[in-house]
PDB file of C-alpha atoms (C1' of nucleotides) in Angstrom:
ATOM      1  CA  MET A   1       6.372-136.472  39.326  1.00  0.00           C
ATOM      2  CA  PRO A   2       9.324-135.020  37.467  1.00  0.00           C
ATOM      3  CA  GLU A   3      11.504-137.104  35.639  1.00  0.00           C
ATOM      4  CA  LEU A   4      14.648-136.107  34.304  1.00  0.00           C
ATOM      5  CA  PRO A   5      12.728-133.387  31.176  1.00  0.00           C
ATOM      6  CA  GLU A   6      10.604-131.842  34.359  1.00  0.00           C
ATOM      7  CA  VAL A   7      13.742-131.485  36.396  1.00  0.00           C
ATOM      8  CA  GLU A   8      15.404-129.883  33.419  1.00  0.00           C
ATOM      9  CA  ILE A   9      12.871-127.427  32.839  1.00  0.00           C
ATOM     10  CA  VAL A  10      13.021-126.649  36.024  1.00  0.00           C
ATOM     11  CA  ARG A  11      16.510-126.299  36.036  1.00  0.00           C
ATOM     12  CA  GLN A  12      16.677-123.988  33.423  1.00  0.00           C
ATOM     13  CA  SER A  13      14.264-121.339  34.710  1.00  0.00           C
ATOM     14  CA  LEU A  14      16.294-121.903  37.782  1.00  0.00           C
ATOM     15  CA  ASN A  15      18.986-120.562  35.337  1.00  0.00           C
ATOM     16  CA  LYS A  16      17.857-117.868  33.882  1.00  0.00           C
ATOM     17  CA  LYS A  17      16.649-116.512  37.306  1.00  0.00           C
ATOM     18  CA  ILE A  18      18.328-117.411  40.789  1.00  0.00           C
ATOM     19  CA  LYS A  19      22.009-117.855  38.801  1.00  0.00           C
ATOM     20  CA  TYR A  20      24.896-114.855  40.218  1.00  0.00           C
ATOM     21  CA  LYS A  21      22.148-114.081  43.268  1.00  0.00           C
ATOM     22  CA  LYS A  22      22.618-113.707  46.612  1.00  0.00           C
ATOM     23  CA  ILE A  23      20.533-116.036  49.410  1.00  0.00           C
ATOM     24  CA  GLN A  24      19.680-113.068  51.799  1.00  0.00           C
ATOM     25  CA  LYS A  25      17.089-115.134  53.517  1.00  0.00           C
ATOM     26  CA  ILE A  26      15.446-118.815  54.165  1.00  0.00           C
ATOM     27  CA  ILE A  27      12.149-119.766  56.067  1.00  0.00           C
ATOM     28  CA  ILE A  28      11.837-123.607  56.529  1.00  0.00           C
ATOM     29  CA  ARG A  29       8.546-124.304  57.183  1.00  0.00           C
ATOM     30  CA  ASN A  30       8.284-127.879  57.310  1.00  0.00           C
ATOM     31  CA  ARG A  31      11.637-129.635  57.940  1.00  0.00           C
ATOM     32  CA  ASN A  32      10.121-132.586  57.384  1.00  0.00           C
ATOM     33  CA  LEU A  33      10.892-133.794  53.857  1.00  0.00           C
ATOM     34  CA  ARG A  34      12.114-137.373  53.179  1.00  0.00           C
ATOM     35  CA  PHE A  35      15.619-136.357  55.247  1.00  0.00           C
ATOM     36  CA  LYS A  36      15.123-133.531  57.836  1.00  0.00           C
ATOM     37  CA  ILE A  37      16.378-130.540  56.928  1.00  0.00           C
ATOM     38  CA  SER A  38      19.010-129.991  59.213  1.00  0.00           C
ATOM     39  CA  PRO A  39      19.074-127.098  61.944  1.00  0.00           C
ATOM     40  CA  GLU A  40      22.575-125.897  60.575  1.00  0.00           C
ATOM     41  CA  PHE A  41      20.741-125.631  56.974  1.00  0.00           C
ATOM     42  CA  GLU A  42      20.089-122.379  56.733  1.00  0.00           C
ATOM     43  CA  LYS A  43      23.643-121.103  58.200  1.00  0.00           C
ATOM     44  CA  SER A  44      25.202-122.848  55.534  1.00  0.00           C
ATOM     45  CA  LEU A  45      22.787-121.040  53.067  1.00  0.00           C
ATOM     46  CA  ILE A  46      22.961-117.773  53.896  1.00  0.00           C
ATOM     47  CA  ASN A  47      24.697-114.884  51.791  1.00  0.00           C
ATOM     48  CA  LYS A  48      26.401-117.520  49.566  1.00  0.00           C
ATOM     49  CA  GLU A  49      26.126-116.620  46.317  1.00  0.00           C
ATOM     50  CA  ILE A  50      24.386-119.087  43.447  1.00  0.00           C
ATOM     51  CA  LYS A  51      27.356-119.580  41.048  1.00  0.00           C
ATOM     52  CA  LYS A  52      25.570-122.333  38.435  1.00  0.00           C
ATOM     53  CA  ILE A  53      22.726-124.562  38.955  1.00  0.00           C
ATOM     54  CA  SER A  54      22.912-128.375  37.289  1.00  0.00           C
ATOM     55  CA  ARG A  55      21.099-131.415  36.899  1.00  0.00           C
ATOM     56  CA  LEU A  56      22.259-135.063  37.130  1.00  0.00           C
ATOM     57  CA  SER A  57      19.391-137.318  36.572  1.00  0.00           C
ATOM     58  CA  LYS A  58      16.830-136.360  38.636  1.00  0.00           C
ATOM     59  CA  TYR A  59      18.590-134.067  40.949  1.00  0.00           C
ATOM     60  CA  ILE A  60      19.145-129.991  40.889  1.00  0.00           C
ATOM     61  CA  ILE A  61      22.258-129.069  41.918  1.00  0.00           C
ATOM     62  CA  LEU A  62      22.802-125.819  43.551  1.00  0.00           C
ATOM     63  CA  TYR A  63      26.152-124.401  43.130  1.00  0.00           C
ATOM     64  CA  LEU A  64      27.201-122.214  45.699  1.00  0.00           C
ATOM     65  CA  GLU A  65      30.558-120.311  47.102  1.00  0.00           C
ATOM     66  CA  ASP A  66      33.165-121.842  48.744  1.00  0.00           C
ATOM     67  CA  ASN A  67      33.093-125.521  46.894  1.00  0.00           C
ATOM     68  CA  ASN A  68      29.405-126.044  49.123  1.00  0.00           C
ATOM     69  CA  TYR A  69      26.153-127.210  47.068  1.00  0.00           C
ATOM     70  CA  CYS A  70      22.783-127.803  47.941  1.00  0.00           C
ATOM     71  CA  ILE A  71      21.515-130.809  46.401  1.00  0.00           C
ATOM     72  CA  ILE A  72      17.084-130.605  45.755  1.00  0.00           C
ATOM     73  CA  HIS A  73      15.007-133.617  44.772  1.00  0.00           C
ATOM     74  CA  LEU A  74      11.332-132.728  44.109  1.00  0.00           C
ATOM     75  CA  GLY A  75      10.403-136.374  44.971  1.00  0.00           C
ATOM     76  CA  MET A  76       6.743-136.744  42.755  1.00  0.00           C
ATOM     77  CA  SER A  77       4.920-133.765  43.815  1.00  0.00           C
ATOM     78  CA  GLY A  78       7.833-131.658  44.589  1.00  0.00           C
ATOM     79  CA  THR A  79       7.143-128.133  42.693  1.00  0.00           C
ATOM     80  CA  ILE A  80      10.085-124.925  42.505  1.00  0.00           C
ATOM     81  CA  HIS A  81       7.983-121.552  41.953  1.00  0.00           C
ATOM     82  CA  LEU A  82       9.789-118.122  42.054  1.00  0.00           C
ATOM     83  CA  VAL A  83       7.146-115.476  42.729  1.00  0.00           C
ATOM     84  CA  GLU A  84       8.608-111.438  42.852  1.00  0.00           C
ATOM     85  CA  ARG A  85       7.282-109.683  45.297  1.00  0.00           C
ATOM     86  CA  ASN A  86       6.242-106.325  44.659  1.00  0.00           C
ATOM     87  CA  LYS A  87       4.435-103.090  46.610  1.00  0.00           C
ATOM     88  CA  ASN A  88       0.942-105.020  44.848  1.00  0.00           C
ATOM     89  CA  ASN A  89       1.193-108.280  45.536  1.00  0.00           C
ATOM     90  CA  PHE A  90       2.591-108.813  49.270  1.00  0.00           C
ATOM     91  CA  LYS A  91       0.570-109.119  51.841  1.00  0.00           C
ATOM     92  CA  THR A  92       2.488-108.245  55.468  1.00  0.00           C
ATOM     93  CA  ASN A  93       0.467-110.511  57.622  1.00  0.00           C
ATOM     94  CA  THR A  94       1.295-113.783  55.267  1.00  0.00           C
ATOM     95  CA  SER A  95       4.862-114.776  53.591  1.00  0.00           C
ATOM     96  CA  PHE A  96       2.780-115.519  50.002  1.00  0.00           C
ATOM     97  CA  TYR A  97       2.000-113.421  47.509  1.00  0.00           C
ATOM     98  CA  SER A  98      -1.313-113.275  46.147  1.00  0.00           C
ATOM     99  CA  SER A  99      -1.613-112.869  42.094  1.00  0.00           C
ATOM    100  CA  GLN A 100       0.837-116.149  41.805  1.00  0.00           C
ATOM    101  CA  LYS A 101      -0.246-119.294  40.689  1.00  0.00           C
ATOM    102  CA  LEU A 102       0.879-120.271  44.017  1.00  0.00           C
ATOM    103  CA  PRO A 103      -0.412-123.298  46.046  1.00  0.00           C
ATOM    104  CA  LYS A 104      -2.081-122.607  49.416  1.00  0.00           C
ATOM    105  CA  LYS A 105      -0.837-125.334  51.058  1.00  0.00           C
ATOM    106  CA  HIS A 106       2.374-127.682  51.596  1.00  0.00           C
ATOM    107  CA  ASN A 107       5.118-124.440  51.253  1.00  0.00           C
ATOM    108  CA  HIS A 108       8.009-125.757  52.818  1.00  0.00           C
ATOM    109  CA  VAL A 109      11.153-124.026  52.378  1.00  0.00           C
ATOM    110  CA  GLU A 110      11.456-120.254  50.810  1.00  0.00           C
ATOM    111  CA  ILE A 111      14.254-118.660  49.294  1.00  0.00           C
ATOM    112  CA  HIS A 112      14.562-114.932  49.205  1.00  0.00           C
ATOM    113  CA  PHE A 113      16.763-113.179  46.988  1.00  0.00           C
ATOM    114  CA  GLY A 114      15.730-110.130  47.588  1.00  0.00           C
ATOM    115  CA  ASN A 115      12.455-109.259  46.026  1.00  0.00           C
ATOM    116  CA  LEU A 116      12.546-113.121  44.044  1.00  0.00           C
ATOM    117  CA  ILE A 117      11.499-115.789  46.150  1.00  0.00           C
ATOM    118  CA  MET A 118      12.191-119.328  45.494  1.00  0.00           C
ATOM    119  CA  ILE A 119       9.591-121.013  46.948  1.00  0.00           C
ATOM    120  CA  TYR A 120       8.948-124.814  47.367  1.00  0.00           C
ATOM    121  CA  ASN A 121       6.120-126.951  47.450  1.00  0.00           C
ATOM    122  CA  ASP A 122       5.558-130.903  47.992  1.00  0.00           C
ATOM    123  CA  PRO A 123       2.119-132.340  49.076  1.00  0.00           C
ATOM    124  CA  ARG A 124       3.712-135.537  49.618  1.00  0.00           C
ATOM    125  CA  ARG A 125       7.195-134.339  50.904  1.00  0.00           C
ATOM    126  CA  PHE A 126       9.246-137.561  49.048  1.00  0.00           C
ATOM    127  CA  GLY A 127      11.334-134.835  47.920  1.00  0.00           C
ATOM    128  CA  PHE A 128      14.165-133.108  49.802  1.00  0.00           C
ATOM    129  CA  PHE A 129      16.767-130.024  50.073  1.00  0.00           C
ATOM    130  CA  LYS A 130      20.407-131.219  51.027  1.00  0.00           C
ATOM    131  CA  PHE A 131      23.657-128.913  52.052  1.00  0.00           C
ATOM    132  CA  ILE A 132      26.550-130.673  50.815  1.00  0.00           C
ATOM    133  CA  LYS A 133      29.784-129.074  52.265  1.00  0.00           C
ATOM    134  CA  SER A 134      32.473-130.446  49.691  1.00  0.00           C
ATOM    135  CA  GLN A 135      33.098-131.729  45.934  1.00  0.00           C
ATOM    136  CA  ASN A 136      34.182-135.259  47.170  1.00  0.00           C
ATOM    137  CA  GLU A 137      30.739-135.295  49.589  1.00  0.00           C
ATOM    138  CA  LEU A 138      28.838-134.725  46.404  1.00  0.00           C
ATOM    139  CA  SER A 139      30.739-136.925  43.933  1.00  0.00           C
ATOM    140  CA  SER A 140      30.595-139.468  47.006  1.00  0.00           C
ATOM    141  CA  PHE A 141      26.194-138.445  46.992  1.00  0.00           C
ATOM    142  CA  PHE A 142      26.039-139.695  43.637  1.00  0.00           C
ATOM    143  CA  LYS A 143      28.237-142.786  43.123  1.00  0.00           C
ATOM    144  CA  ASN A 144      25.883-145.075  42.509  1.00  0.00           C
ATOM    145  CA  LEU A 145      24.345-143.607  39.991  1.00  0.00           C
ATOM    146  CA  GLY A 146      23.873-144.546  36.562  1.00  0.00           C
ATOM    147  CA  PRO A 147      25.010-143.095  33.423  1.00  0.00           C
ATOM    148  CA  GLU A 148      22.102-140.179  32.193  1.00  0.00           C
ATOM    149  CA  PRO A 149      20.288-141.418  28.638  1.00  0.00           C
ATOM    150  CA  PHE A 150      22.196-138.541  27.352  1.00  0.00           C
ATOM    151  CA  SER A 151      25.829-139.234  28.563  1.00  0.00           C
ATOM    152  CA  LYS A 152      28.400-141.083  25.925  1.00  0.00           C
ATOM    153  CA  SER A 153      28.894-144.271  28.652  1.00  0.00           C
ATOM    154  CA  PHE A 154      25.205-145.100  28.282  1.00  0.00           C
ATOM    155  CA  ASN A 155      25.603-147.023  24.895  1.00  0.00           C
ATOM    156  CA  CYS A 156      25.515-150.497  23.556  1.00  0.00           C
ATOM    157  CA  ASN A 157      28.283-152.350  24.653  1.00  0.00           C
ATOM    158  CA  TYR A 158      27.562-150.959  28.500  1.00  0.00           C
ATOM    159  CA  VAL A 159      23.683-151.880  27.794  1.00  0.00           C
ATOM    160  CA  PHE A 160      24.723-154.741  25.858  1.00  0.00           C
ATOM    161  CA  ASN A 161      26.652-156.543  28.718  1.00  0.00           C
ATOM    162  CA  TYR A 162      24.812-155.187  31.850  1.00  0.00           C
ATOM    163  CA  PHE A 163      22.140-157.264  30.472  1.00  0.00           C
ATOM    164  CA  LYS A 164      23.874-160.100  30.592  1.00  0.00           C
ATOM    165  CA  ASN A 165      22.315-163.123  32.791  1.00  0.00           C
ATOM    166  CA  LYS A 166      19.658-161.133  34.262  1.00  0.00           C
ATOM    167  CA  ASN A 167      16.120-161.661  34.750  1.00  0.00           C
ATOM    168  CA  LYS A 168      15.133-158.646  35.843  1.00  0.00           C
ATOM    169  CA  ASN A 169      12.435-157.508  32.977  1.00  0.00           C
ATOM    170  CA  ILE A 170      13.754-154.556  30.699  1.00  0.00           C
ATOM    171  CA  LYS A 171      11.135-152.078  32.378  1.00  0.00           C
ATOM    172  CA  ASN A 172      12.832-152.659  35.758  1.00  0.00           C
ATOM    173  CA  PHE A 173      15.974-151.720  34.168  1.00  0.00           C
ATOM    174  CA  LEU A 174      14.415-148.644  32.736  1.00  0.00           C
ATOM    175  CA  LEU A 175      13.305-147.305  35.847  1.00  0.00           C
ATOM    176  CA  ASP A 176      16.332-148.367  37.783  1.00  0.00           C
ATOM    177  CA  GLN A 177      18.245-145.485  38.512  1.00  0.00           C
ATOM    178  CA  ASN A 178      21.395-147.381  38.987  1.00  0.00           C
ATOM    179  CA  PHE A 179      21.320-148.619  35.383  1.00  0.00           C
ATOM    180  CA  VAL A 180      20.510-145.570  33.827  1.00  0.00           C
ATOM    181  CA  SER A 181      19.547-142.366  35.718  1.00  0.00           C
ATOM    182  CA  GLY A 182      16.410-139.889  34.794  1.00  0.00           C
ATOM    183  CA  ILE A 183      14.095-142.257  33.445  1.00  0.00           C
ATOM    184  CA  GLY A 184      11.011-142.390  35.728  1.00  0.00           C
ATOM    185  CA  ASN A 185       7.828-144.383  34.918  1.00  0.00           C
ATOM    186  CA  ILE A 186       6.150-142.105  32.567  1.00  0.00           C
ATOM    187  CA  TYR A 187       9.047-142.707  29.976  1.00  0.00           C
ATOM    188  CA  SER A 188       9.635-146.166  29.924  1.00  0.00           C
ATOM    189  CA  SER A 189       6.598-146.562  28.747  1.00  0.00           C
ATOM    190  CA  GLU A 190       6.792-144.385  26.184  1.00  0.00           C
ATOM    191  CA  ILE A 191      10.633-145.407  25.014  1.00  0.00           C
ATOM    192  CA  LEU A 192       9.424-149.020  25.437  1.00  0.00           C
ATOM    193  CA  TYR A 193       6.911-148.673  23.053  1.00  0.00           C
ATOM    194  CA  LEU A 194       8.728-147.064  20.512  1.00  0.00           C
ATOM    195  CA  CYS A 195      11.352-149.672  20.580  1.00  0.00           C
ATOM    196  CA  LYS A 196       8.418-152.377  20.121  1.00  0.00           C
ATOM    197  CA  ILE A 197       9.669-154.647  23.325  1.00  0.00           C
ATOM    198  CA  LYS A 198       7.039-155.705  25.626  1.00  0.00           C
ATOM    199  CA  PRO A 199       7.801-154.576  29.078  1.00  0.00           C
ATOM    200  CA  LEU A 200       7.853-157.946  31.152  1.00  0.00           C
ATOM    201  CA  LYS A 201      10.695-158.555  28.522  1.00  0.00           C
ATOM    202  CA  LYS A 202      13.524-160.248  30.400  1.00  0.00           C
ATOM    203  CA  ALA A 203      16.819-157.809  29.622  1.00  0.00           C
ATOM    204  CA  LYS A 204      19.426-161.062  29.251  1.00  0.00           C
ATOM    205  CA  ASN A 205      17.316-162.134  26.312  1.00  0.00           C
ATOM    206  CA  LEU A 206      17.497-158.546  24.116  1.00  0.00           C
ATOM    207  CA  SER A 207      19.327-158.485  20.953  1.00  0.00           C
ATOM    208  CA  LEU A 208      22.227-156.125  19.946  1.00  0.00           C
ATOM    209  CA  GLN A 209      20.039-154.564  17.922  1.00  0.00           C
ATOM    210  CA  LYS A 210      17.375-153.919  20.663  1.00  0.00           C
ATOM    211  CA  CYS A 211      19.911-152.400  22.870  1.00  0.00           C
ATOM    212  CA  LYS A 212      20.457-149.758  20.021  1.00  0.00           C
ATOM    213  CA  LYS A 213      16.721-149.526  20.373  1.00  0.00           C
ATOM    214  CA  ILE A 214      16.770-148.419  23.684  1.00  0.00           C
ATOM    215  CA  ILE A 215      19.512-146.141  23.699  1.00  0.00           C
ATOM    216  CA  TYR A 216      18.176-144.269  20.533  1.00  0.00           C
ATOM    217  CA  PHE A 217      14.762-143.719  22.013  1.00  0.00           C
ATOM    218  CA  SER A 218      15.485-143.001  25.860  1.00  0.00           C
ATOM    219  CA  LYS A 219      17.274-140.198  23.519  1.00  0.00           C
ATOM    220  CA  TYR A 220      14.622-139.342  22.080  1.00  0.00           C
ATOM    221  CA  VAL A 221      11.377-139.400  24.304  1.00  0.00           C
ATOM    222  CA  LEU A 222      13.319-136.928  26.341  1.00  0.00           C
ATOM    223  CA  ASN A 223      14.629-134.558  24.357  1.00  0.00           C
ATOM    224  CA  LYS A 224      11.165-134.056  22.880  1.00  0.00           C
ATOM    225  CA  ALA A 225       9.419-133.850  26.145  1.00  0.00           C
ATOM    226  CA  ILE A 226      12.044-131.313  27.083  1.00  0.00           C
ATOM    227  CA  LYS A 227      11.057-129.489  24.366  1.00  0.00           C
ATOM    228  CA  LYS A 228       7.271-129.767  25.156  1.00  0.00           C
ATOM    229  CA  GLY A 229       8.433-128.085  28.627  1.00  0.00           C
ATOM    230  CA  GLY A 230       7.807-131.873  30.828  1.00  0.00           C
ATOM    231  CA  SER A 231       4.884-133.549  31.138  1.00  0.00           C
ATOM    232  CA  THR A 232       1.851-132.625  33.440  1.00  0.00           C
ATOM    233  CA  ILE A 233      -0.241-135.331  35.012  1.00  0.00           C
ATOM    234  CA  ARG A 234      -1.429-133.928  37.917  1.00  0.00           C
ATOM    235  CA  ASP A 235       0.801-132.234  40.016  1.00  0.00           C
ATOM    236  CA  PHE A 236       4.071-131.062  37.702  1.00  0.00           C
ATOM    237  CA  LYS A 237       4.283-127.112  37.032  1.00  0.00           C
ATOM    238  CA  ASN A 238       7.117-125.047  35.862  1.00  0.00           C
ATOM    239  CA  THR A 239       8.940-122.309  38.363  1.00  0.00           C
ATOM    240  CA  LEU A 240       5.967-119.749  37.030  1.00  0.00           C
ATOM    241  CA  GLY A 241       2.693-121.937  37.913  1.00  0.00           C
ATOM    242  CA  ASN A 242       2.393-123.402  33.715  1.00  0.00           C
ATOM    243  CA  GLU A 243       1.590-126.920  33.153  1.00  0.00           C
ATOM    244  CA  GLY A 244       3.944-128.978  29.980  1.00  0.00           C
ATOM    245  CA  LYS A 245       2.835-130.586  27.575  1.00  0.00           C
ATOM    246  CA  PHE A 246       4.084-133.732  26.382  1.00  0.00           C
ATOM    247  CA  GLN A 247       1.046-135.771  27.775  1.00  0.00           C
ATOM    248  CA  ASP A 248      -0.710-134.559  25.033  1.00  0.00           C
ATOM    249  CA  GLU A 249       1.884-136.533  22.837  1.00  0.00           C
ATOM    250  CA  PHE A 250       1.759-139.745  25.022  1.00  0.00           C
ATOM    251  CA  ARG A 251       1.275-142.598  22.980  1.00  0.00           C
ATOM    252  CA  VAL A 252       0.742-145.107  25.801  1.00  0.00           C
ATOM    253  CA  TYR A 253       1.004-143.676  29.510  1.00  0.00           C
ATOM    254  CA  GLN A 254      -3.279-143.295  30.592  1.00  0.00           C
ATOM    255  CA  ARG A 255      -4.406-144.628  27.113  1.00  0.00           C
ATOM    256  CA  GLU A 256      -5.688-148.041  28.565  1.00  0.00           C
ATOM    257  CA  ASN A 257      -8.324-149.594  26.219  1.00  0.00           C
ATOM    258  CA  SER A 258      -7.522-147.161  23.088  1.00  0.00           C
ATOM    259  CA  ASN A 259      -6.597-148.468  19.706  1.00  0.00           C
ATOM    260  CA  CYS A 260      -2.456-148.175  19.493  1.00  0.00           C
ATOM    261  CA  ARG A 261      -1.059-144.880  17.390  1.00  0.00           C
ATOM    262  CA  ARG A 262       0.885-147.272  14.921  1.00  0.00           C
ATOM    263  CA  LYS A 263      -1.763-147.219  11.431  1.00  0.00           C
ATOM    264  CA  THR A 264      -0.442-150.664  10.405  1.00  0.00           C
ATOM    265  CA  CYS A 265      -1.355-152.206  13.930  1.00  0.00           C
ATOM    266  CA  ASN A 266      -4.554-153.223  15.253  1.00  0.00           C
ATOM    267  CA  GLY A 267      -3.473-153.569  18.898  1.00  0.00           C
ATOM    268  CA  ILE A 268      -4.951-151.638  21.403  1.00  0.00           C
ATOM    269  CA  ILE A 269      -3.412-150.365  24.929  1.00  0.00           C
ATOM    270  CA  LYS A 270      -2.929-152.307  28.303  1.00  0.00           C
ATOM    271  CA  LYS A 271      -2.106-151.378  30.976  1.00  0.00           C
ATOM    272  CA  LYS A 272      -0.374-153.477  34.099  1.00  0.00           C
ATOM    273  CA  PHE A 273       0.991-152.813  37.107  1.00  0.00           C
ATOM    274  CA  ILE A 274       4.930-154.570  37.070  1.00  0.00           C
ATOM    275  CA  THR A 275       6.440-153.758  40.673  1.00  0.00           C
ATOM    276  CA  ASN A 276       3.360-151.794  41.872  1.00  0.00           C
ATOM    277  CA  ARG A 277       3.669-149.231  38.598  1.00  0.00           C
ATOM    278  CA  SER A 278       1.589-148.670  36.079  1.00  0.00           C
ATOM    279  CA  THR A 279       2.805-149.646  33.195  1.00  0.00           C
ATOM    280  CA  TYR A 280       1.306-148.968  29.589  1.00  0.00           C
ATOM    281  CA  PHE A 281       1.651-150.731  26.517  1.00  0.00           C
ATOM    282  CA  CYS A 282       0.431-152.116  22.674  1.00  0.00           C
ATOM    283  CA  ASN A 283      -0.650-156.210  23.184  1.00  0.00           C
ATOM    284  CA  VAL A 284       0.158-156.822  19.871  1.00  0.00           C
ATOM    285  CA  CYS A 285       3.256-154.577  18.375  1.00  0.00           C
ATOM    286  CA  GLN A 286       5.309-154.866  21.308  1.00  0.00           C
ATOM    287  CA  LYS A 287       6.830-158.017  21.363  1.00  0.00           C
TER     288      LYS A 287
ATOM    289  C1'  DA B   1      23.612-160.753  45.742  1.00  0.00           C
ATOM    290  C1'  DA B   2      19.377-160.050  42.583  1.00  0.00           C
ATOM    291  C1'  DG B   3      15.021-159.007  42.274  1.00  0.00           C
ATOM    292  C1'  DA B   4      10.196-158.144  45.021  1.00  0.00           C
ATOM    293  C1'  DG B   5       7.841-155.465  47.663  1.00  0.00           C
ATOM    294  C1'  DG B   6       7.065-152.453  51.830  1.00  0.00           C
ATOM    295  C1'  DC B   7       6.818-148.152  53.012  1.00  0.00           C
ATOM    296  C1'  DC B   8       7.371-142.960  53.423  1.00  0.00           C
ATOM    297  C1'  DC B   9       3.240-138.863  52.700  1.00  0.00           C
ATOM    298  C1'  DT B  10      -1.105-136.317  51.211  1.00  0.00           C
ATOM    299  C1'  DG B  11      -4.627-135.689  47.638  1.00  0.00           C
ATOM    300  C1'  DA B  12      -7.745-136.639  44.122  1.00  0.00           C
ATOM    301  C1'  DT B  13     -10.929-139.440  41.985  1.00  0.00           C
ATOM    302  C1'  DA B  14     -14.366-143.676  42.220  1.00  0.00           C
ATOM    303  C1'  DG B  15     -17.234-146.264  44.085  1.00  0.00           C
ATOM    304  C1'  DC B  16     -20.533-147.414  47.386  1.00  0.00           C
TER     305       DC B  16
ATOM    306  C1'  DT C   1     -22.141-132.072  51.475  1.00  0.00           C
ATOM    307  C1'  DG C   2     -20.585-138.740  53.581  1.00  0.00           C
ATOM    308  C1'  DC C   3     -17.078-142.779  53.916  1.00  0.00           C
ATOM    309  C1'  DT C   4     -13.302-146.122  52.020  1.00  0.00           C
ATOM    310  C1'  DA C   5     -10.549-147.967  49.160  1.00  0.00           C
ATOM    311  C1'  DT C   6      -7.511-147.219  44.857  1.00  0.00           C
ATOM    312  C1'  DC C   7      -3.706-144.466  42.615  1.00  0.00           C
ATOM    313  C1'  DA C   8      -0.069-140.726  42.034  1.00  0.00           C
ATOM    314  C1'  DG C   9       6.007-137.983  37.521  1.00  0.00           C
ATOM    315  C1'  DG C  10      10.580-141.481  43.018  1.00  0.00           C
ATOM    316  C1'  DG C  11      13.624-144.102  45.907  1.00  0.00           C
ATOM    317  C1'  DC C  12      15.472-145.781  50.379  1.00  0.00           C
ATOM    318  C1'  DC C  13      15.253-149.982  53.313  1.00  0.00           C
ATOM    319  C1'  DT C  14      14.387-154.570  54.308  1.00  0.00           C
ATOM    320  C1'  DC C  15      13.735-159.511  53.022  1.00  0.00           C
ATOM    321  C1'  DT C  16      14.157-164.147  50.839  1.00  0.00           C
TER     322       DT C  16
END
DNA sequence: AAGAGGCCCTGATAGC
DNA sequence: TGCTATCAGGGCCTCT
């Protein structure tokens, strides 16, 4: 589900709601996420204050006391819900709370901050929670991650040199988190459309100009998506259970057989599976 | 050793 | 209120 913009939306609301709060209780209903949640997980987090909430590519990082951290990844279908418990919506026979847009199934993790409760829901369980006990362990966890699109090191030199002699197509590079981190399947199609580059173009054949465009439009699309609250295709919801709005502005994603949105182009949007991921592009103006 | 493909999992939808 | 097949915002692991 969530690419950089969606994860950033979640981070922003966590930052407003749980910063400086103390974890008072943790309930794990299903430990079998992508990585199994260890039996010590609860003990490590309990009574710790959240000092800061940051994001690195598609990962959320909770900064805890004593140089401890908790990494959260939402996988394909993970959502985080913040619900307020009060007299009217508390049900004593379950831990769930009515009057919220909370799914009924797959609420795997609950972190309680007094009456405010953070609930992790994930039908497909590709996401995870991971406790990190030191700064070293934190940096080693991310050691293979490429620069974020917004970072200074995602520049023309880096991209152009990285692509030299690479036979892989550009679509796959945008999805490759070791090259650039945070872009996923939706935004890679959108970025390449704006760059007028066809997704199957070999990276080594991209000019310096095209590399510049890739950098520019990566930032452009992701920034715009963040401003619109992210994209909702099926699962993504913000912490209040509301959908994003950027899907209304897709130029190619899920627009198969529609006309190209460029006024001067008479192309048609095509869908093609590239290494098993659906990819959308204009058959005329992307070259 | 770069690059392609399978796989983890559940649910929604389309087609029969 | 049937099946069954296909596909979905990710990323790790294995094979060549």
